[in-house]
PDB file of C-alpha atoms in Angstrom:
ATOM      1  CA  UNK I  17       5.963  -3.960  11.939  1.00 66.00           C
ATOM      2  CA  UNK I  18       6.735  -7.618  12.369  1.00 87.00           C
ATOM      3  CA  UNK I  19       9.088  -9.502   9.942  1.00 94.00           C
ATOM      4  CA  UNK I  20       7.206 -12.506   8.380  1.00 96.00           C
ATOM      5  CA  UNK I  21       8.212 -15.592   5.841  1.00 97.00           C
ATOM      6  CA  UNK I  22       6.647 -18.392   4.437  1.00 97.00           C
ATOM      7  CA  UNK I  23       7.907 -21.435   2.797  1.00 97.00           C
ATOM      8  CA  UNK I  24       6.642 -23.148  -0.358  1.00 97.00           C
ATOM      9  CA  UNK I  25       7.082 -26.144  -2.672  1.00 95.00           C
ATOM     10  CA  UNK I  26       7.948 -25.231  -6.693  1.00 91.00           C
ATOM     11  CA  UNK I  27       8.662 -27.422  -9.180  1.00 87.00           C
ATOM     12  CA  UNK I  28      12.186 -27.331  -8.667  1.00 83.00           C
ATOM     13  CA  UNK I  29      11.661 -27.394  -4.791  1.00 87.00           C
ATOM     14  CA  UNK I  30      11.148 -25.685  -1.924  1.00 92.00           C
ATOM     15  CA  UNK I  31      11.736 -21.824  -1.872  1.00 94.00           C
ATOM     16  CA  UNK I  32      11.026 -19.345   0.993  1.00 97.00           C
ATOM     17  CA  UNK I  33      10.072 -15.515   1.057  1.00 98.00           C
ATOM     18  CA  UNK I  34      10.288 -12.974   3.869  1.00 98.00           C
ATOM     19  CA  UNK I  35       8.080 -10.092   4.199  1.00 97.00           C
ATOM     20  CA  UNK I  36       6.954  -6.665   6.706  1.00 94.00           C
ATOM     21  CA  UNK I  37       3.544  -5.951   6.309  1.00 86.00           C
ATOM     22  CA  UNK I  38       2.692  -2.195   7.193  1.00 74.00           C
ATOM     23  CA  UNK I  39      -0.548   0.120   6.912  1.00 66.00           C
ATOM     24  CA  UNK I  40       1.438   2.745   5.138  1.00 66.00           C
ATOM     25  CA  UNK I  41       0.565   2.798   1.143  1.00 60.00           C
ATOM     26  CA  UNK I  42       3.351   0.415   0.852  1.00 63.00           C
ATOM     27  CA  UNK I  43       1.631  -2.095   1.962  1.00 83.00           C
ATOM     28  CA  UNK I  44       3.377  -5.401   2.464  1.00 93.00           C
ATOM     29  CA  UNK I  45       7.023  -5.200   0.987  1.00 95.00           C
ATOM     30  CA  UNK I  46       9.067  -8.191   0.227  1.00 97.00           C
ATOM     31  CA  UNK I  47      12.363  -8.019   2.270  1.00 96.00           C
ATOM     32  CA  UNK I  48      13.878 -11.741   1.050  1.00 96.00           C
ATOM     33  CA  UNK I  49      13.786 -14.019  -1.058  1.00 96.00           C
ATOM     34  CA  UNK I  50      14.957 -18.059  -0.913  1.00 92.00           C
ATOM     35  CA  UNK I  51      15.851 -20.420  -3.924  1.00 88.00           C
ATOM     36  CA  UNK I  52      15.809 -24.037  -4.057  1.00 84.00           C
ATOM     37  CA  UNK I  53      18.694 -25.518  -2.738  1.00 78.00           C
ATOM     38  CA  UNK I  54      17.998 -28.559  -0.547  1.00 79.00           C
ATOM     39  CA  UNK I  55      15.190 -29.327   2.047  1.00 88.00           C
ATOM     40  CA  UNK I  56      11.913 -27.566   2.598  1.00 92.00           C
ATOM     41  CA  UNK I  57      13.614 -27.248   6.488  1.00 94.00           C
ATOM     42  CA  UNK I  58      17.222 -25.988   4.766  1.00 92.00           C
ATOM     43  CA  UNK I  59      15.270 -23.243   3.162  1.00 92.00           C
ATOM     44  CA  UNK I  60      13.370 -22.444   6.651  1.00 95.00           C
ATOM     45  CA  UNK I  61      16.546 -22.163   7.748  1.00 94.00           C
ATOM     46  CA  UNK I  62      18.205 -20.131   5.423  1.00 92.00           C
ATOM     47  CA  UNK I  63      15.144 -17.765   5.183  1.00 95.00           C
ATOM     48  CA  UNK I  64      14.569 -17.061   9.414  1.00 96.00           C
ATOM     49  CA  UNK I  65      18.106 -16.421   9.650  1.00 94.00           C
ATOM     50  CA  UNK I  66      18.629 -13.897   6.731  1.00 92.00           C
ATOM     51  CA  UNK I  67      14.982 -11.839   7.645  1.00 93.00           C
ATOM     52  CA  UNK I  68      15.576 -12.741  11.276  1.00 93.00           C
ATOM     53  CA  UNK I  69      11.308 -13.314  11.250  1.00 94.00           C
ATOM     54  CA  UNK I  70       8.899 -15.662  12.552  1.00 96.00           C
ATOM     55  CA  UNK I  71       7.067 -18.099   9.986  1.00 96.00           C
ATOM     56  CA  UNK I  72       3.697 -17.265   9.422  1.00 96.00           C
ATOM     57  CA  UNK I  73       0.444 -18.916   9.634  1.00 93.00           C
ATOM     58  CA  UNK I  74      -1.339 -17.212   7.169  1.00 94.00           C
ATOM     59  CA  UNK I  75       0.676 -14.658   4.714  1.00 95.00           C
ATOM     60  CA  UNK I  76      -1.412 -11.816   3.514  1.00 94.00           C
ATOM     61  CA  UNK I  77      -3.383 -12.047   0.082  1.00 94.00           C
ATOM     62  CA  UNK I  78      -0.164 -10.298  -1.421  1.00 94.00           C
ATOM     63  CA  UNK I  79       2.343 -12.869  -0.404  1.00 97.00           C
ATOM     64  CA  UNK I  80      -0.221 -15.865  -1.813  1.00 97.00           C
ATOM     65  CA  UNK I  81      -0.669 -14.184  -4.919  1.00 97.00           C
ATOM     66  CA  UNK I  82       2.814 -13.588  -5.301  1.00 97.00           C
ATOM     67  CA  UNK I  83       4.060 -17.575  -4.334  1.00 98.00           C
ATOM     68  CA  UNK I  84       1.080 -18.371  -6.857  1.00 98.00           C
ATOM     69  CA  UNK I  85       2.797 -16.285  -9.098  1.00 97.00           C
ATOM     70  CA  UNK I  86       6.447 -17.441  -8.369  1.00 96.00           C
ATOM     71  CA  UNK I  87       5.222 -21.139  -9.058  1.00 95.00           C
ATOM     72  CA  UNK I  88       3.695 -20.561 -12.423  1.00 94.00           C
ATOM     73  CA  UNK I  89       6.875 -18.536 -13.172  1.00 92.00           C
ATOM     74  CA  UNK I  90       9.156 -21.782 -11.991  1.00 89.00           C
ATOM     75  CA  UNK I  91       6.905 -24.336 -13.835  1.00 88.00           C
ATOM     76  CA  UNK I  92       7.602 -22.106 -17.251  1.00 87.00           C
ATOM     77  CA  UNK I  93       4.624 -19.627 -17.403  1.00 90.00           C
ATOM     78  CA  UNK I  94       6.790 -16.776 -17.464  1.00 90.00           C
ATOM     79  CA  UNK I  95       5.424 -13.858 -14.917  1.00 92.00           C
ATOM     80  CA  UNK I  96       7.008 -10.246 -14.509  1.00 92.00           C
ATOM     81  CA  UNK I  97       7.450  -9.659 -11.084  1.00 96.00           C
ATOM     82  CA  UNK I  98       8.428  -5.604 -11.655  1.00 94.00           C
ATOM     83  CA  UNK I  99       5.222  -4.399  -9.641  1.00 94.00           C
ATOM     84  CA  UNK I 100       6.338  -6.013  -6.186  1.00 96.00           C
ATOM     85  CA  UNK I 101       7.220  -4.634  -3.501  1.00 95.00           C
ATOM     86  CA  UNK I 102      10.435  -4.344  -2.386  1.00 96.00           C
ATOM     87  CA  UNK I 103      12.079  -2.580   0.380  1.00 94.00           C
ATOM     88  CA  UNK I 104      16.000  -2.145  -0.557  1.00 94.00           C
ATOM     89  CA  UNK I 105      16.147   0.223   2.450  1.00 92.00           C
ATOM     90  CA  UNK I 106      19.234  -1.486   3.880  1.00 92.00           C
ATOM     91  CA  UNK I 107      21.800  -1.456   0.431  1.00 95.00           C
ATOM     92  CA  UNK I 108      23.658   1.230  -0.252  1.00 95.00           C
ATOM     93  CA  UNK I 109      22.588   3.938  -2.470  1.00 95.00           C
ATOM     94  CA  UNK I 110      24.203   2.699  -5.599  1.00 95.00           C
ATOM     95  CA  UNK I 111      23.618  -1.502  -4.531  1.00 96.00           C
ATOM     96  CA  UNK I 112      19.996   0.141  -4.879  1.00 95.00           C
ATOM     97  CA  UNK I 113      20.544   1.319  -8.394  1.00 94.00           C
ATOM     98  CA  UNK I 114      22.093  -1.235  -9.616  1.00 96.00           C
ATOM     99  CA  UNK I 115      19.062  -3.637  -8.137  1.00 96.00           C
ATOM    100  CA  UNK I 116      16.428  -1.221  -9.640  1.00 95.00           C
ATOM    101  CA  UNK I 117      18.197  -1.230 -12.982  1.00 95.00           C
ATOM    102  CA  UNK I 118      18.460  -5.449 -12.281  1.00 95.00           C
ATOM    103  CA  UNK I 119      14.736  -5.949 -11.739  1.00 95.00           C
ATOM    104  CA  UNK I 120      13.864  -3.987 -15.631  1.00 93.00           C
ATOM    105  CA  UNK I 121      15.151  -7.077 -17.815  1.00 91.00           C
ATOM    106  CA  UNK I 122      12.265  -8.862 -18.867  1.00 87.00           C
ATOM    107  CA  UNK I 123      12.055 -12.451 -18.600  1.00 84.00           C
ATOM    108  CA  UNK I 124      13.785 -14.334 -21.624  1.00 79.00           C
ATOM    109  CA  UNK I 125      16.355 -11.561 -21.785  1.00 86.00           C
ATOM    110  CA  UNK I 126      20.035 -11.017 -20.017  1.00 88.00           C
ATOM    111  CA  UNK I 127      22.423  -8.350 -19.988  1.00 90.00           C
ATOM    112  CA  UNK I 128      26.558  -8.488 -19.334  1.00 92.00           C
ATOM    113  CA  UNK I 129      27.399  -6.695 -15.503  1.00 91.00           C
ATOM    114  CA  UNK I 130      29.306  -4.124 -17.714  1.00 94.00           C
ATOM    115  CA  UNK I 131      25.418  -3.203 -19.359  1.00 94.00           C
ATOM    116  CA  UNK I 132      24.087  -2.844 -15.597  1.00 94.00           C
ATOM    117  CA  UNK I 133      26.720  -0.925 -14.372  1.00 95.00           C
ATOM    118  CA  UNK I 134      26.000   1.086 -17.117  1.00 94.00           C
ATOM    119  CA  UNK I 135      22.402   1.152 -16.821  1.00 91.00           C
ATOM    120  CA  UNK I 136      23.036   2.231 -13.344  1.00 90.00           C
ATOM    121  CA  UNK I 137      25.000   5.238 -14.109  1.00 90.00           C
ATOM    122  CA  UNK I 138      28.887   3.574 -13.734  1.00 93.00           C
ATOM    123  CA  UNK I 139      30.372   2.213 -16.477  1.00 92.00           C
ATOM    124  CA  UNK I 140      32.944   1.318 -15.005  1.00 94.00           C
ATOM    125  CA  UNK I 141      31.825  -0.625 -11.614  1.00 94.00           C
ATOM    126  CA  UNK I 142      31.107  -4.215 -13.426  1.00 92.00           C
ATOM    127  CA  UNK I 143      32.860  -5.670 -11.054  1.00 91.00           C
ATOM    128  CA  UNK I 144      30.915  -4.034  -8.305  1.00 94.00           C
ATOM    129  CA  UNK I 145      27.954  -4.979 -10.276  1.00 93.00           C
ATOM    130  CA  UNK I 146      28.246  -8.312  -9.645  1.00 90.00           C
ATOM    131  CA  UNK I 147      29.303  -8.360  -5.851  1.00 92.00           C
ATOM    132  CA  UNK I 148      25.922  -6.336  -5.409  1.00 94.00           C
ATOM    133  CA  UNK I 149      24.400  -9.101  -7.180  1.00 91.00           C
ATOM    134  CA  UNK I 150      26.210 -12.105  -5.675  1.00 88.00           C
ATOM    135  CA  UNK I 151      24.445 -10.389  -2.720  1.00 90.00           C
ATOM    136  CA  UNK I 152      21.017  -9.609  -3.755  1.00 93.00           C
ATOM    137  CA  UNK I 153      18.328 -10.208  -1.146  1.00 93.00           C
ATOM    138  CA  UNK I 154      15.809 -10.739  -3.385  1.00 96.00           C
ATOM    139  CA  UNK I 155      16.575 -13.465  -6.710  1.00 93.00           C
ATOM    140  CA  UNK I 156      13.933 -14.159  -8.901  1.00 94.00           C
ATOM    141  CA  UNK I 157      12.149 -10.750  -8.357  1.00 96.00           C
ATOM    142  CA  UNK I 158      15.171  -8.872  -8.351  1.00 96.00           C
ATOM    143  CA  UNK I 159      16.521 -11.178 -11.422  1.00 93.00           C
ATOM    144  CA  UNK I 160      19.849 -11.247 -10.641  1.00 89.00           C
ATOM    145  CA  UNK I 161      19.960 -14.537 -13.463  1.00 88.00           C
ATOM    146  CA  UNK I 162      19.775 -12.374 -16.123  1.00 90.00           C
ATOM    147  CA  UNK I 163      22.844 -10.548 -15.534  1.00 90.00           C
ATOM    148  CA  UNK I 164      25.959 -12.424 -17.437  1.00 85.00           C
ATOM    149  CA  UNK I 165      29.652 -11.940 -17.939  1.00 80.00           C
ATOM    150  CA  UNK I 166      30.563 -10.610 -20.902  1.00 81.00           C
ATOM    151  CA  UNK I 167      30.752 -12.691 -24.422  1.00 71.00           C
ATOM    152  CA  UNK I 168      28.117 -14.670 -22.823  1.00 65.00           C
ATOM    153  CA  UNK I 169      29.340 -16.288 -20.208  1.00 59.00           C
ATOM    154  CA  UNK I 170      27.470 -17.775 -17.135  1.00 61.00           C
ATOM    155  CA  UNK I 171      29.509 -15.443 -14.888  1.00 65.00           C
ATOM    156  CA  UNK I 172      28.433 -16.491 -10.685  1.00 63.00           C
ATOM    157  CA  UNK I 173      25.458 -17.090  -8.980  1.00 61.00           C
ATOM    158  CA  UNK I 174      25.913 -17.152  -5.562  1.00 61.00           C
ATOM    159  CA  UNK I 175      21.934 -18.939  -4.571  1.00 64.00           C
ATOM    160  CA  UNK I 176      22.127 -22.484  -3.486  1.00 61.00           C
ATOM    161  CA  UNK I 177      22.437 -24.473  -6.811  1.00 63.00           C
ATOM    162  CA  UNK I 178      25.031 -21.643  -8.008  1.00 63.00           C
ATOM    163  CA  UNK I 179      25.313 -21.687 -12.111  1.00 67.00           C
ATOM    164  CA  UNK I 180      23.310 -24.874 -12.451  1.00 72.00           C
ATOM    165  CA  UNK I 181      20.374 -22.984 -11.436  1.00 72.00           C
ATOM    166  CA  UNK I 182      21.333 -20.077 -12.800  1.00 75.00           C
ATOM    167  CA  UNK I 183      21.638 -21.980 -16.313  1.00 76.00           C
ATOM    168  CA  UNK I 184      18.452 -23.718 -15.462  1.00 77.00           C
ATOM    169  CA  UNK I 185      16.089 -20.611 -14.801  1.00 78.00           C
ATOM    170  CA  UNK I 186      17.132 -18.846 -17.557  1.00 77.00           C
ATOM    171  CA  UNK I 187      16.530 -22.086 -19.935  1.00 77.00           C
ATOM    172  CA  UNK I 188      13.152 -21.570 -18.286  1.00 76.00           C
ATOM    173  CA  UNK I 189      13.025 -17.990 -19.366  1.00 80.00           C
ATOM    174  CA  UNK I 190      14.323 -18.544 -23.071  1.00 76.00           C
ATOM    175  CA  UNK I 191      11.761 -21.450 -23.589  1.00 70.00           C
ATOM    176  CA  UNK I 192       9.008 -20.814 -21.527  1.00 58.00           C
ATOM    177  CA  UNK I 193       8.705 -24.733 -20.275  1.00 52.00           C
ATOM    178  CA  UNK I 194       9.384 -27.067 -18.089  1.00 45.00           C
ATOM    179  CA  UNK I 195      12.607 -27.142 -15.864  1.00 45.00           C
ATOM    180  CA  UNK I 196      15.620 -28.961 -17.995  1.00 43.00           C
ATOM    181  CA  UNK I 197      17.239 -30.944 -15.052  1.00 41.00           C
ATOM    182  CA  UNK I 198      14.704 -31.847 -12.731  1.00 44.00           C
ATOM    183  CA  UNK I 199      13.827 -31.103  -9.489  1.00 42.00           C
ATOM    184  CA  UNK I 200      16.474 -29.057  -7.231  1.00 42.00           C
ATOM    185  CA  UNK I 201      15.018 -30.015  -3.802  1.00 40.00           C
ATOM    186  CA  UNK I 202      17.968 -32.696  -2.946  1.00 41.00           C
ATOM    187  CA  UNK I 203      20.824 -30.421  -4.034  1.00 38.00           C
TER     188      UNK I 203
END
């Protein structure tokens, strides 16, 4: 099984995703996932060095639906990306949990770290909550956005763009429109 990415232009610029393709029922299982956050080549770059793949030429039907999907989703037709595949094989047992429990808030929604640690069985592991998501493979799909400090604030986001485009896709989210501050692709 070869490691695979792609990169792709968005409306708020260019993101990248990394994925193994297999002939088990799995199928082809996304392994990363790369926000905005500068140059088409920056997120090349980011993306070949965290999946350690080659680019490809021509991404399996799943991956184009899926970058179809992740575009509508960016340009504010909401999409629900809980039936792709993701392989979590290398977190820990409870990072898993955590990113399981992460990836059931619909879009438009967020809950406080506290609520996911919760939600994962720990009440008491917020702040481990949000190290596991300051180091989430997969943002977007796993929404890692969603997840707030408590009495509503931002809390981190460790993607390129940090709480801007935290702020920004969830704005997306709550309205369902257009991006609020324009394009991300210089930042």
């Amino acid at each position: 099984m070869c490691t695979e990415y792609a990169v792709f232009d968005t409306a708020i610029g260019a993101c990248a995703i990394a994925w193994r393709q297999s002939s088990e029922p799995a199928g082809t299982t996304v392994l990363s996932f790369q926000l905005p956050g500068g140059t088409a080549a920056r997120a090349e770059s980011r993306i070949a060095e965290k999946s350690g793949g080659r680019r490809s030429k021509n991404p399996p039907d799943a991956i184009c639906v899926l970058i179809g999907r992740v575009r509508r989703h960016l340009s504010g037709e909401l999409q629900d990306f809980r039936d792709v595949a993701v392989d979590l094989s290398a977190a820990a047992p409870f990072a898993r949990q955590v990113l399981q429990a992460a990836r059931e808030i619909p879009p438009g929604r967020t809950i406080t770290y506290g609520e996911l640690a919760r939600s994962a069985g720990r009440p008491d592991a917020a702040r481990a909550v949000g190290r596991i998501m300051g180091s989430n493979p997969i943002p977007l799909i796993i929404p890692c956005h969603r997840v707030v400090a408590a009495g509503g604030k931002s809390g981190g986001f460790s993607a390129p763009g940090g709480r801007m485009i935290k702020a920004e896709l969830l704005a997306v989210e709550r309205s369902g429109s257009q991006l609020l501050f324009g394009n991300l692709a210089g930042r």
